[in-house]
Coordinates of C-alpha atoms in Angstrom, one line a residue:
Chain A
M1 CA -0.7 -7.2 24.0
T2 CA -0.4 -10.5 25.7
A3 CA -1.6 -8.8 28.8
L4 CA -5.1 -8.4 27.3
A5 CA -5.7 -12.1 26.9
T6 CA -3.5 -13.8 29.4
A7 CA -2.7 -11.6 32.4
P8 CA -4.0 -13.1 35.6
P9 CA -6.4 -11.0 37.6
P10 CA -5.2 -9.3 40.8
A11 CA -5.5 -11.8 43.6
A12 CA -8.7 -10.3 45.1
G13 CA -10.0 -12.2 48.1
G14 CA -13.7 -13.0 48.8
S15 CA -15.0 -14.2 45.4
G16 CA -18.7 -14.1 44.9
G17 CA -20.8 -17.3 45.6
P18 CA -20.7 -19.9 48.3
A19 CA -17.3 -21.3 47.1
P20 CA -17.5 -24.9 48.3
A21 CA -13.8 -25.7 48.1
A22 CA -11.9 -22.7 49.3
V23 CA -8.5 -24.4 48.8
R24 CA -9.2 -25.0 45.1
A25 CA -10.6 -21.6 44.3
P26 CA -7.4 -19.8 43.3
R27 CA -6.4 -22.6 40.9
R28 CA -9.8 -22.6 39.3
R29 CA -9.7 -18.8 38.9
L30 CA -6.6 -19.2 36.8
T31 CA -8.0 -21.9 34.6
P32 CA -9.5 -19.7 31.9
Y33 CA -6.2 -17.9 31.5
W34 CA -4.3 -21.1 31.1
L35 CA -6.8 -22.3 28.5
L36 CA -6.5 -19.0 26.6
L37 CA -2.7 -18.9 26.7
P38 CA -1.8 -20.8 23.5
A39 CA -4.4 -19.1 21.3
G40 CA -3.9 -15.7 22.9
L41 CA -0.1 -15.9 22.6
W42 CA -0.4 -17.0 18.9
L43 CA -2.7 -14.2 18.0
A44 CA -0.6 -11.6 20.0
V45 CA 2.7 -12.6 18.3
F46 CA 1.4 -13.3 14.7
F47 CA -1.6 -11.0 14.5
V48 CA -1.4 -8.0 16.9
A49 CA 2.4 -7.6 16.8
P50 CA 2.5 -7.5 13.0
L51 CA -0.1 -4.9 12.9
V52 CA 1.8 -2.7 15.4
Y53 CA 5.0 -3.4 13.4
Q54 CA 3.1 -2.5 10.2
A55 CA 2.2 0.9 11.8
S56 CA 5.8 1.6 12.4
T57 CA 6.8 0.4 9.0
S58 CA 4.4 2.9 7.4
V59 CA 6.4 5.8 8.9
Q60 CA 9.8 4.5 7.9
T61 CA 12.0 5.5 5.1
G62 CA 14.9 3.6 3.5
S63 CA 15.4 0.8 1.0
L64 CA 15.7 -2.9 1.1
E65 CA 19.5 -2.8 0.7
E66 CA 20.3 -0.1 3.3
G67 CA 17.5 -1.0 5.7
Y68 CA 14.6 1.0 7.0
R69 CA 14.5 3.5 9.8
V70 CA 11.6 5.1 11.6
T71 CA 11.6 8.7 10.4
W72 CA 8.0 9.6 11.1
H73 CA 7.7 10.3 7.4
F74 CA 3.9 10.7 7.3
A75 CA 4.1 12.0 3.7
T76 CA 4.0 8.3 2.7
Y77 CA 0.3 8.4 3.6
A78 CA -0.3 11.6 1.7
E79 CA 1.5 10.2 -1.4
A80 CA -0.4 7.0 -1.2
L81 CA -3.7 8.8 -1.0
R82 CA -2.8 11.1 -3.8
E83 CA -1.6 8.3 -6.1
Y84 CA -4.1 5.6 -5.1
G85 CA -7.1 7.7 -4.0
V86 CA -8.9 6.5 -7.1
H87 CA -8.2 2.9 -6.2
F88 CA -9.7 3.5 -2.8
L89 CA -12.8 5.0 -4.2
R90 CA -13.1 2.3 -6.8
S91 CA -12.7 -0.4 -4.2
F92 CA -15.4 1.0 -1.9
G93 CA -17.7 1.6 -4.9
Y94 CA -17.3 -2.0 -6.2
A95 CA -17.6 -3.4 -2.7
A96 CA -20.8 -1.4 -2.0
T97 CA -22.3 -2.4 -5.3
A98 CA -21.4 -6.1 -4.7
T99 CA -22.8 -5.9 -1.1
A100 CA -26.1 -4.5 -2.4
L101 CA -26.3 -7.2 -5.1
C102 CA -25.5 -9.8 -2.5
L103 CA -28.4 -8.6 -0.3
V104 CA -30.8 -8.6 -3.3
I105 CA -29.8 -12.1 -4.4
G106 CA -29.2 -13.5 -1.0
Y107 CA -32.3 -12.4 0.8
P108 CA -34.8 -14.5 -1.3
L109 CA -32.5 -17.5 -0.9
A110 CA -32.2 -17.1 2.8
Y111 CA -35.9 -16.5 3.1
T112 CA -36.6 -19.6 1.1
L113 CA -34.3 -21.6 3.3
A114 CA -35.8 -20.4 6.5
F115 CA -39.5 -20.5 5.6
R116 CA -40.3 -22.3 2.4
A117 CA -37.8 -25.1 2.0
G118 CA -39.5 -27.6 4.3
R119 CA -37.8 -31.0 4.1
W120 CA -35.5 -29.7 1.4
R121 CA -33.9 -27.3 3.8
N122 CA -30.8 -29.3 4.7
V123 CA -30.2 -30.2 1.0
L124 CA -30.4 -26.6 0.0
L125 CA -28.1 -25.5 2.9
V126 CA -25.5 -28.1 1.7
M127 CA -25.8 -26.6 -1.8
V128 CA -25.2 -23.1 -0.5
I129 CA -22.1 -24.2 1.5
A130 CA -20.7 -26.8 -1.0
P131 CA -19.2 -24.4 -3.5
F132 CA -17.2 -23.0 -0.6
F133 CA -15.1 -26.2 -0.6
T134 CA -13.9 -26.0 -4.2
S135 CA -11.0 -23.7 -4.6
F136 CA -12.3 -20.2 -5.0
L137 CA -9.6 -19.4 -7.5
I138 CA -10.9 -22.2 -9.8
R139 CA -14.4 -21.0 -9.4
T140 CA -13.4 -17.4 -10.1
L141 CA -11.6 -18.6 -13.2
A142 CA -14.8 -20.3 -14.3
W143 CA -16.4 -16.9 -14.5
K144 CA -13.8 -16.1 -17.3
T145 CA -15.4 -18.9 -19.3
I146 CA -19.0 -17.9 -18.4
L147 CA -18.4 -14.2 -19.3
S148 CA -16.2 -14.9 -22.3
D149 CA -16.5 -12.6 -25.3
G150 CA -19.2 -13.8 -27.7
G151 CA -20.3 -16.5 -25.2
P152 CA -24.0 -17.2 -24.5
V153 CA -24.2 -15.0 -21.4
V154 CA -22.7 -12.0 -23.2
G155 CA -24.9 -12.7 -26.2
A156 CA -28.0 -12.9 -24.1
L157 CA -27.1 -9.7 -22.2
E158 CA -26.6 -8.0 -25.6
A159 CA -29.9 -9.3 -27.0
L160 CA -31.7 -8.0 -23.9
H161 CA -30.0 -4.6 -24.3
V162 CA -28.6 -5.0 -20.8
L163 CA -25.1 -4.1 -22.1
D164 CA -26.4 -0.8 -23.5
V165 CA -27.6 0.1 -20.0
T166 CA -24.4 -1.0 -18.3
A167 CA -22.3 0.7 -20.9
W168 CA -24.2 3.9 -20.2
L169 CA -23.5 3.5 -16.5
G170 CA -19.9 3.0 -17.3
L171 CA -19.8 -0.6 -16.1
T172 CA -19.0 -2.2 -19.4
S173 CA -17.5 -1.1 -22.7
G174 CA -18.4 -2.2 -26.1
E175 CA -19.5 -5.8 -26.5
R176 CA -17.3 -7.1 -23.7
V177 CA -18.1 -8.0 -20.1
L178 CA -14.7 -9.5 -19.2
A179 CA -12.1 -6.9 -18.3
T180 CA -14.8 -4.4 -17.3
P181 CA -16.1 -3.3 -13.8
L182 CA -19.2 -5.4 -14.4
A183 CA -17.2 -8.6 -14.4
V184 CA -15.3 -7.6 -11.2
V185 CA -18.6 -6.7 -9.4
C186 CA -20.1 -10.0 -10.7
G187 CA -17.1 -11.9 -9.3
L188 CA -17.2 -10.1 -6.0
T189 CA -20.9 -10.7 -5.6
Y190 CA -20.5 -14.4 -6.4
N191 CA -17.5 -14.9 -4.0
F192 CA -19.0 -13.2 -1.0
L193 CA -22.7 -14.2 -1.4
P194 CA -22.4 -17.1 1.1
F195 CA -21.2 -14.5 3.7
M196 CA -24.5 -12.7 3.2
I197 CA -26.8 -15.7 3.0
L198 CA -25.6 -17.5 6.2
P199 CA -26.1 -14.6 8.7
L200 CA -29.4 -13.7 7.0
Y201 CA -30.6 -17.3 7.3
A202 CA -29.5 -17.5 10.9
S203 CA -31.6 -14.4 11.8
L204 CA -34.6 -15.3 9.7
E205 CA -34.6 -18.8 11.1
R206 CA -35.0 -17.4 14.6
I207 CA -38.3 -15.6 13.7
S208 CA -41.2 -17.6 15.1
P209 CA -43.8 -18.6 12.4
S210 CA -46.5 -17.6 14.9
L211 CA -45.5 -14.0 14.3
H212 CA -46.4 -14.4 10.7
E213 CA -49.7 -16.0 11.7
A214 CA -50.4 -13.1 14.0
A215 CA -49.7 -10.6 11.3
R216 CA -52.1 -12.5 8.9
D217 CA -54.8 -12.6 11.6
L218 CA -54.5 -8.8 11.9
Y219 CA -55.2 -8.6 8.1
A220 CA -51.7 -7.8 7.0
G221 CA -51.0 -8.9 3.4
P222 CA -47.8 -10.7 2.6
A223 CA -46.1 -7.4 1.6
T224 CA -47.1 -5.7 4.8
T225 CA -46.1 -8.7 6.9
F226 CA -42.7 -8.6 5.2
R227 CA -42.2 -4.9 5.6
R228 CA -43.5 -4.6 9.2
V229 CA -42.6 -7.9 10.8
T230 CA -40.1 -10.1 8.9
F231 CA -37.6 -7.5 7.6
P232 CA -37.3 -5.5 10.9
L233 CA -36.7 -8.8 12.8
S234 CA -34.0 -9.9 10.3
L235 CA -32.1 -6.6 10.6
P236 CA -29.3 -8.1 12.8
G237 CA -28.7 -10.6 10.0
V238 CA -28.7 -7.8 7.4
V239 CA -26.2 -5.8 9.4
A240 CA -23.9 -8.8 10.0
G241 CA -24.2 -9.9 6.3
T242 CA -23.5 -6.5 4.8
L243 CA -20.4 -6.1 7.1
L244 CA -19.2 -9.7 6.3
T245 CA -19.5 -8.9 2.6
F246 CA -18.4 -5.3 2.4
I247 CA -15.2 -5.6 4.5
P248 CA -13.5 -8.5 2.7
A249 CA -14.8 -7.3 -0.7
S250 CA -13.2 -3.9 -0.4
G251 CA -9.8 -5.5 0.3
D252 CA -10.1 -8.1 -2.4
Y253 CA -7.7 -8.2 -5.3
I254 CA -8.3 -11.6 -6.8
N255 CA -11.5 -10.7 -8.7
A256 CA -10.1 -7.4 -10.1
Q257 CA -6.9 -9.3 -11.2
L258 CA -8.6 -12.2 -12.9
L259 CA -11.8 -10.6 -14.2
G260 CA -11.0 -6.9 -14.4
S261 CA -8.7 -4.8 -16.6
P262 CA -5.3 -3.7 -15.5
S263 CA -6.3 0.0 -15.8
E264 CA -9.1 -0.3 -13.2
Q265 CA -7.6 -2.1 -10.3
M266 CA -8.7 -2.1 -6.6
V267 CA -6.7 -1.0 -3.6
G268 CA -5.8 -4.6 -2.8
N269 CA -4.1 -4.9 -6.2
A270 CA -2.0 -1.8 -5.3
I271 CA -1.0 -3.2 -1.9
Q272 CA -0.1 -6.5 -3.4
Q273 CA 2.0 -4.8 -6.1
Q274 CA 3.8 -2.5 -3.7
F275 CA 4.6 -5.4 -1.4
L276 CA 5.4 -8.2 -3.9
K277 CA 6.7 -6.4 -7.0
V278 CA 7.8 -2.9 -6.2
L279 CA 9.1 -4.0 -2.7
D280 CA 8.1 -0.6 -1.3
Y281 CA 7.1 -1.8 2.2
P282 CA 6.3 1.6 3.8
T283 CA 3.8 2.5 1.0
A284 CA 2.2 -1.0 1.2
A285 CA 2.0 -0.6 5.0
A286 CA 0.5 2.9 4.7
M287 CA -2.1 1.8 2.3
S288 CA -3.0 -1.2 4.5
F289 CA -3.5 1.2 7.4
L290 CA -5.5 3.6 5.3
L291 CA -7.7 0.8 4.1
M292 CA -8.3 -0.4 7.6
A293 CA -8.9 3.1 9.0
L294 CA -11.4 4.0 6.2
I295 CA -13.3 0.7 6.7
L296 CA -13.4 1.2 10.5
I297 CA -14.9 4.7 10.0
M298 CA -17.5 3.5 7.5
V299 CA -18.4 0.5 9.8
T300 CA -18.8 2.7 12.8
V301 CA -21.0 5.2 10.9
Y302 CA -23.0 2.3 9.5
M303 CA -23.5 0.6 12.9
R304 CA -24.7 3.9 14.4
K305 CA -27.2 4.3 11.6
A306 CA -28.3 0.7 11.7
G307 CA -28.6 1.0 15.5
T308 CA -27.8 -2.6 16.2
E309 CA -25.1 -3.6 18.6
E310 CA -25.7 -7.4 18.8
L311 CA -23.5 -8.9 16.1
V312 CA -22.5 -12.4 15.1
Chain B
M1 CA -63.4 -18.8 -20.8
T2 CA -63.1 -19.2 -17.1
A3 CA -61.4 -16.6 -14.9
V4 CA -60.1 -19.2 -12.5
T5 CA -57.9 -21.2 -14.9
S6 CA -56.4 -18.2 -16.6
W7 CA -55.5 -16.8 -13.2
T8 CA -53.8 -19.8 -11.8
P9 CA -50.3 -19.6 -13.3
V10 CA -50.0 -16.0 -12.5
R11 CA -51.2 -16.6 -8.9
W12 CA -48.8 -19.5 -8.6
L13 CA -46.0 -17.4 -9.8
R14 CA -46.8 -14.6 -7.4
R15 CA -47.1 -17.1 -4.5
N16 CA -43.8 -18.7 -5.3
A17 CA -41.9 -15.6 -6.5
V18 CA -39.6 -15.7 -3.5
V19 CA -38.8 -19.4 -3.9
L20 CA -38.1 -18.9 -7.6
A21 CA -35.8 -15.9 -6.9
G22 CA -34.1 -18.0 -4.2
L23 CA -33.5 -20.9 -6.6
A24 CA -32.2 -18.4 -9.2
G25 CA -29.7 -17.2 -6.5
L26 CA -28.7 -20.9 -5.8
L27 CA -28.2 -21.4 -9.6
Y28 CA -25.9 -18.3 -9.6
L29 CA -23.9 -19.9 -6.7
L30 CA -23.6 -23.3 -8.4
L31 CA -23.1 -22.2 -12.0
P32 CA -19.3 -21.9 -11.8
N33 CA -19.1 -25.4 -10.3
A34 CA -21.1 -26.8 -13.2
V35 CA -18.7 -25.0 -15.6
V36 CA -15.7 -26.5 -13.8
L37 CA -17.2 -29.9 -14.0
L38 CA -18.1 -29.5 -17.7
F39 CA -14.7 -28.2 -18.7
S40 CA -12.9 -31.0 -16.8
F41 CA -14.1 -33.1 -19.8
N42 CA -12.8 -30.7 -22.4
D43 CA -9.9 -31.2 -24.8
P44 CA -8.6 -27.7 -25.2
A45 CA -6.8 -26.7 -28.4
G46 CA -4.3 -24.3 -26.9
R47 CA -3.0 -23.6 -23.4
F48 CA -6.2 -21.9 -22.2
N49 CA -9.2 -24.0 -21.2
Y50 CA -11.8 -21.4 -21.7
E51 CA -13.5 -22.6 -24.9
W52 CA -15.3 -25.8 -25.4
R53 CA -13.7 -28.1 -28.0
T54 CA -14.4 -31.8 -27.7
F55 CA -15.3 -34.3 -25.0
S56 CA -12.4 -36.1 -23.5
T57 CA -11.7 -38.1 -20.3
E58 CA -8.0 -37.6 -20.6
A59 CA -7.6 -35.3 -17.6
W60 CA -9.6 -37.6 -15.4
T61 CA -7.5 -40.7 -16.3
N62 CA -4.3 -38.8 -15.9
P63 CA -4.9 -36.2 -13.1
C64 CA -1.2 -35.8 -12.2
G65 CA -0.1 -35.4 -15.8
V66 CA 0.8 -31.8 -15.2
A67 CA 4.2 -31.0 -13.9
D68 CA 4.2 -29.7 -10.3
M69 CA 0.5 -29.7 -9.8
C70 CA 0.2 -32.8 -7.6
G71 CA 3.3 -31.8 -5.7
S72 CA 1.6 -28.5 -4.8
L73 CA -1.6 -30.4 -3.9
T74 CA 0.2 -32.6 -1.4
L75 CA 2.0 -29.5 0.0
S76 CA -1.4 -27.9 0.5
L77 CA -2.8 -31.0 2.1
R78 CA 0.2 -31.3 4.5
I79 CA -0.1 -27.6 5.5
A80 CA -3.9 -27.9 5.9
V81 CA -3.6 -31.0 8.1
L82 CA -1.0 -29.4 10.4
A83 CA -2.8 -26.0 10.5
T84 CA -6.1 -27.8 11.4
L85 CA -4.4 -29.7 14.2
G86 CA -2.8 -26.6 15.6
A87 CA -5.8 -24.3 15.2
T88 CA -8.3 -26.9 16.5
A89 CA -6.2 -27.6 19.6
F90 CA -5.6 -24.0 20.6
G91 CA -9.0 -22.8 19.5
T92 CA -10.9 -25.5 21.4
L93 CA -9.0 -24.6 24.7
A94 CA -9.8 -20.9 24.2
A95 CA -13.4 -21.7 23.3
F96 CA -13.9 -23.6 26.6
A97 CA -12.3 -20.6 28.5
L98 CA -14.7 -18.1 26.8
A99 CA -17.9 -20.3 27.0
R100 CA -17.4 -21.7 30.5
H101 CA -15.7 -19.1 32.6
R102 CA -16.5 -15.5 33.6
F103 CA -13.1 -13.8 34.1
R104 CA -11.5 -10.4 33.9
G105 CA -10.4 -9.6 30.4
R106 CA -13.0 -11.8 28.8
G107 CA -14.3 -9.0 26.6
A108 CA -10.8 -8.1 25.4
A109 CA -10.1 -11.8 24.6
N110 CA -13.4 -12.0 22.7
G111 CA -12.4 -8.9 20.7
L112 CA -8.9 -10.3 20.0
I113 CA -10.5 -13.4 18.6
F114 CA -13.1 -11.5 16.6
L115 CA -10.7 -9.1 14.9
P116 CA -8.9 -11.5 12.5
M117 CA -12.2 -12.4 11.0
A118 CA -13.3 -8.8 10.6
M119 CA -10.2 -7.6 8.9
P120 CA -9.5 -7.5 5.1
E121 CA -7.2 -10.4 4.4
V122 CA -4.7 -8.4 2.5
V123 CA -4.0 -6.2 5.5
M124 CA -3.4 -9.2 7.8
A125 CA -1.3 -10.9 5.1
A126 CA 0.8 -7.8 4.4
S127 CA 1.5 -7.0 8.0
L128 CA 2.6 -10.6 8.9
G129 CA 4.7 -10.7 5.8
T130 CA 6.4 -7.4 6.7
L131 CA 7.2 -8.8 10.2
F132 CA 8.7 -12.0 8.8
L133 CA 10.7 -10.0 6.3
N134 CA 12.2 -7.6 8.8
M135 CA 12.9 -10.3 11.4
R136 CA 14.8 -12.0 8.5
V137 CA 12.7 -15.2 8.9
G138 CA 13.1 -17.2 5.7
F139 CA 9.7 -17.6 3.9
G140 CA 8.5 -21.2 3.3
F141 CA 6.6 -24.0 4.9
T142 CA 6.9 -22.8 8.5
T143 CA 5.8 -19.2 7.8
I144 CA 2.8 -20.5 5.8
L145 CA 1.9 -22.8 8.6
I146 CA 2.2 -20.1 11.3
A147 CA 0.0 -17.8 9.2
H148 CA -2.6 -20.4 8.5
I149 CA -2.9 -21.4 12.2
M150 CA -3.3 -17.6 13.0
F151 CA -6.3 -17.0 10.7
C152 CA -8.0 -20.4 11.3
L153 CA -7.9 -20.0 15.1
S154 CA -10.8 -17.5 15.3
F155 CA -13.1 -19.7 13.2
V156 CA -12.4 -22.7 15.4
V157 CA -13.1 -20.7 18.6
V158 CA -16.4 -19.4 17.2
A159 CA -17.6 -22.9 16.1
V160 CA -16.6 -24.6 19.3
K161 CA -17.9 -21.8 21.5
A162 CA -21.3 -22.0 20.0
R163 CA -21.5 -25.7 20.7
V164 CA -20.1 -25.5 24.3
A165 CA -22.4 -22.7 25.2
S166 CA -25.4 -24.8 24.2
M167 CA -24.3 -27.8 26.3
D168 CA -26.2 -28.5 29.5
P169 CA -23.7 -28.2 32.4
R170 CA -26.0 -30.5 34.4
L171 CA -24.9 -33.5 32.4
E172 CA -21.4 -33.0 33.8
E173 CA -22.7 -32.4 37.3
A174 CA -24.6 -35.7 36.9
A175 CA -21.4 -37.5 35.9
R176 CA -19.6 -36.1 39.0
D177 CA -22.6 -37.1 41.2
L178 CA -22.1 -40.6 39.8
Y179 CA -18.5 -40.5 41.1
A180 CA -16.8 -39.9 37.7
G181 CA -13.4 -38.2 38.2
P182 CA -12.6 -35.0 36.4
L183 CA -10.7 -36.8 33.7
Q184 CA -13.4 -39.4 33.2
T185 CA -16.1 -36.7 33.1
F186 CA -14.1 -34.8 30.5
L187 CA -13.4 -37.8 28.3
R188 CA -16.8 -39.5 28.6
V189 CA -19.2 -36.6 28.9
T190 CA -17.7 -33.2 28.0
L191 CA -15.6 -34.2 24.9
P192 CA -18.3 -36.3 23.2
L193 CA -20.8 -33.5 23.7
A194 CA -18.5 -30.9 22.3
A195 CA -17.3 -33.1 19.4
P196 CA -19.7 -31.8 16.7
G197 CA -18.5 -28.2 17.4
I198 CA -14.9 -29.3 17.4
A199 CA -15.4 -31.3 14.1
A200 CA -17.1 -28.3 12.5
G201 CA -14.2 -26.0 13.5
A202 CA -11.6 -28.5 12.3
L203 CA -13.5 -29.0 9.0
L204 CA -13.8 -25.2 8.5
S205 CA -10.1 -24.6 9.3
F206 CA -9.1 -27.4 6.9
A207 CA -11.1 -25.9 4.1
L208 CA -9.9 -22.3 4.9
S209 CA -6.2 -23.4 5.0
F210 CA -6.4 -25.6 1.9
D211 CA -8.1 -22.8 -0.1
D212 CA -6.2 -19.8 1.2
F213 CA -4.4 -17.7 -1.4
V214 CA -4.0 -14.2 -0.1
V215 CA -2.2 -14.9 3.2
T216 CA -0.2 -17.6 1.5
Q217 CA 0.9 -15.3 -1.3
F218 CA 2.4 -12.8 1.1
N219 CA 4.0 -15.4 3.4
A220 CA 5.2 -18.2 1.1
G221 CA 8.3 -16.8 -0.6
P222 CA 9.1 -17.8 -4.2
S223 CA 9.9 -21.5 -3.8
T224 CA 7.0 -22.9 -1.8
V225 CA 4.0 -23.3 -4.1
T226 CA 0.7 -24.4 -2.6
F227 CA -2.2 -25.6 -4.8
P228 CA -4.0 -22.2 -4.9
M229 CA -0.6 -20.5 -5.8
F230 CA -0.2 -23.1 -8.6
V231 CA -3.6 -22.2 -9.9
W232 CA -2.8 -18.5 -9.7
G233 CA 0.4 -19.0 -11.7
A234 CA -1.4 -21.2 -14.2
A235 CA -4.1 -18.5 -14.7
Q236 CA -1.4 -16.4 -16.4
R237 CA 0.3 -19.2 -18.3
G238 CA -2.8 -21.3 -19.2
V239 CA -4.9 -23.4 -16.8
P240 CA -4.5 -27.2 -17.4
V241 CA -7.7 -29.2 -17.6
Q242 CA -6.4 -31.2 -14.6
V243 CA -7.1 -28.2 -12.4
N244 CA -10.8 -28.6 -13.2
V245 CA -10.6 -32.3 -12.3
I246 CA -9.2 -31.4 -8.9
G247 CA -11.8 -28.7 -8.4
T248 CA -14.6 -31.1 -9.2
A249 CA -13.2 -33.8 -7.0
M250 CA -12.9 -31.4 -4.1
F251 CA -16.5 -30.4 -4.6
L252 CA -17.7 -34.0 -4.7
I253 CA -15.7 -35.0 -1.6
A254 CA -16.9 -32.0 0.3
V255 CA -20.6 -32.7 -0.5
G256 CA -20.0 -36.3 0.4
I257 CA -18.5 -35.4 3.8
V258 CA -21.3 -32.9 4.6
L259 CA -24.0 -35.4 3.6
A260 CA -22.4 -38.2 5.6
G261 CA -22.2 -35.9 8.6
Q262 CA -25.9 -35.0 8.3
L263 CA -26.9 -38.6 7.8
T264 CA -25.0 -39.8 10.9
A265 CA -26.4 -36.9 12.9
R266 CA -29.9 -37.8 11.9
R267 CA -29.4 -41.5 12.7
R268 CA -27.9 -40.7 16.1
G269 CA -30.8 -38.3 16.7
R270 CA -33.3 -41.0 15.9
S271 CA -31.6 -43.6 18.1
T272 CA -31.5 -41.4 21.1
A273 CA -35.0 -40.0 20.6

């Protein structure tokens, strides 16, 4: 794995270009590899190697006392999928809903920042990033206060009959929001919203205002301008934002733990429990790999559909 | 009854619908911070600080009144400082390699650096934890630090790379033409130009490390409790008001740093323009 980042190139003679100092050329060609060495080595040892090791752990059997051996026991995967299939489906459902909500909430904000904020732009940007710096656990716990039973938010939702609709959709039950899927989705949406706003803003900001003027000169109304000019040009931001929201959201277990109910947990909760409580490392490893593989498949399909390759 | 005056508010609403929706989104983002601030002045009846009782400045005058909280806070600060130093040093070197050099394996190196950011945290956390466990490495300060440097690295590389890529290489050529040695060129020209990117990367990795919970939970062991882990434990037992004080203080300090950074950048921009 180190080879990827750090292996020196084969000493090929005749490099391109006029090469003013022939003696110094070989040393210069090695420079990028020396610069990459510490970071590459660190990531190889503490990121890539653990993933490879995780793959081998997922096909091991044994116990903590007797030790584990690789037995190519692929049944762990089947068992994990049978037992936690619902968790996977729930995770992707919650993550997809939260991503859609992030797009709906984040787009107007990113649009405002890019085109309508004027001299307030920097202040608003700081306000978007600032919550980031307070511990996200504290902020997630604050949602417990906001959504508390009989609190003003729940009361307002009830008065507006929103809770009837969400209960019909199976997102809430009774007069509670806490410990329901709605609370988890709300927390996920909140926690990953900046990951949607920032790429959207970056791509919107690059759109030249003269394109809007051109659209107006050609008698396009605001809606048509948005549909035919602004939105298509912001697509790279939409793709990057949805990926940056969906991937971490589908692995999250904090929101489900703090805001959801124990009976409707996500796959992250299951991995965390297998690893830290049950101490069943092969199952935890198999579930991690399944999660990664499923996300990879979905991302690949999505990128094909979205048709954009330029990212970040 | 004039048509114009009765139409104006509606027209105003329509014209500013996007801005209003955007500001509503911003309110959604800031609402928990407001709640954290408000409840830092609460005097809760029981262990749980979820219901408003009476106004009190107790928690603000006695922020370390809770057992173990300030200890976990200093531990988090120590880890964040060291993780920032490590990640910023390694990441800056890698960013220069990727932004300034064309070499074989560059694509692979870019991919390797992109991957940790694109992976669910729980997968990364569990796999590193499994490795430490099986190598019989004792969990604690060192394993947390190793893990934090690992996931902060990529963010530093991205931040510094963006800055270095936008730097004009002619400025360094000019320095060399004026007989500046390689070291002098680097210290007097390259480094000051790259500094905002390095500062951004360092700030980001400090914030990420200080706030990290998932990777820490899998790689900390039972006896090393960082601040986020303290909050997590408290969420089950009852969150002390002091946690809200720390949360609010963090928010205010962060806003202060960002605003100060913007102000100095603007002043510098004005003086050079």
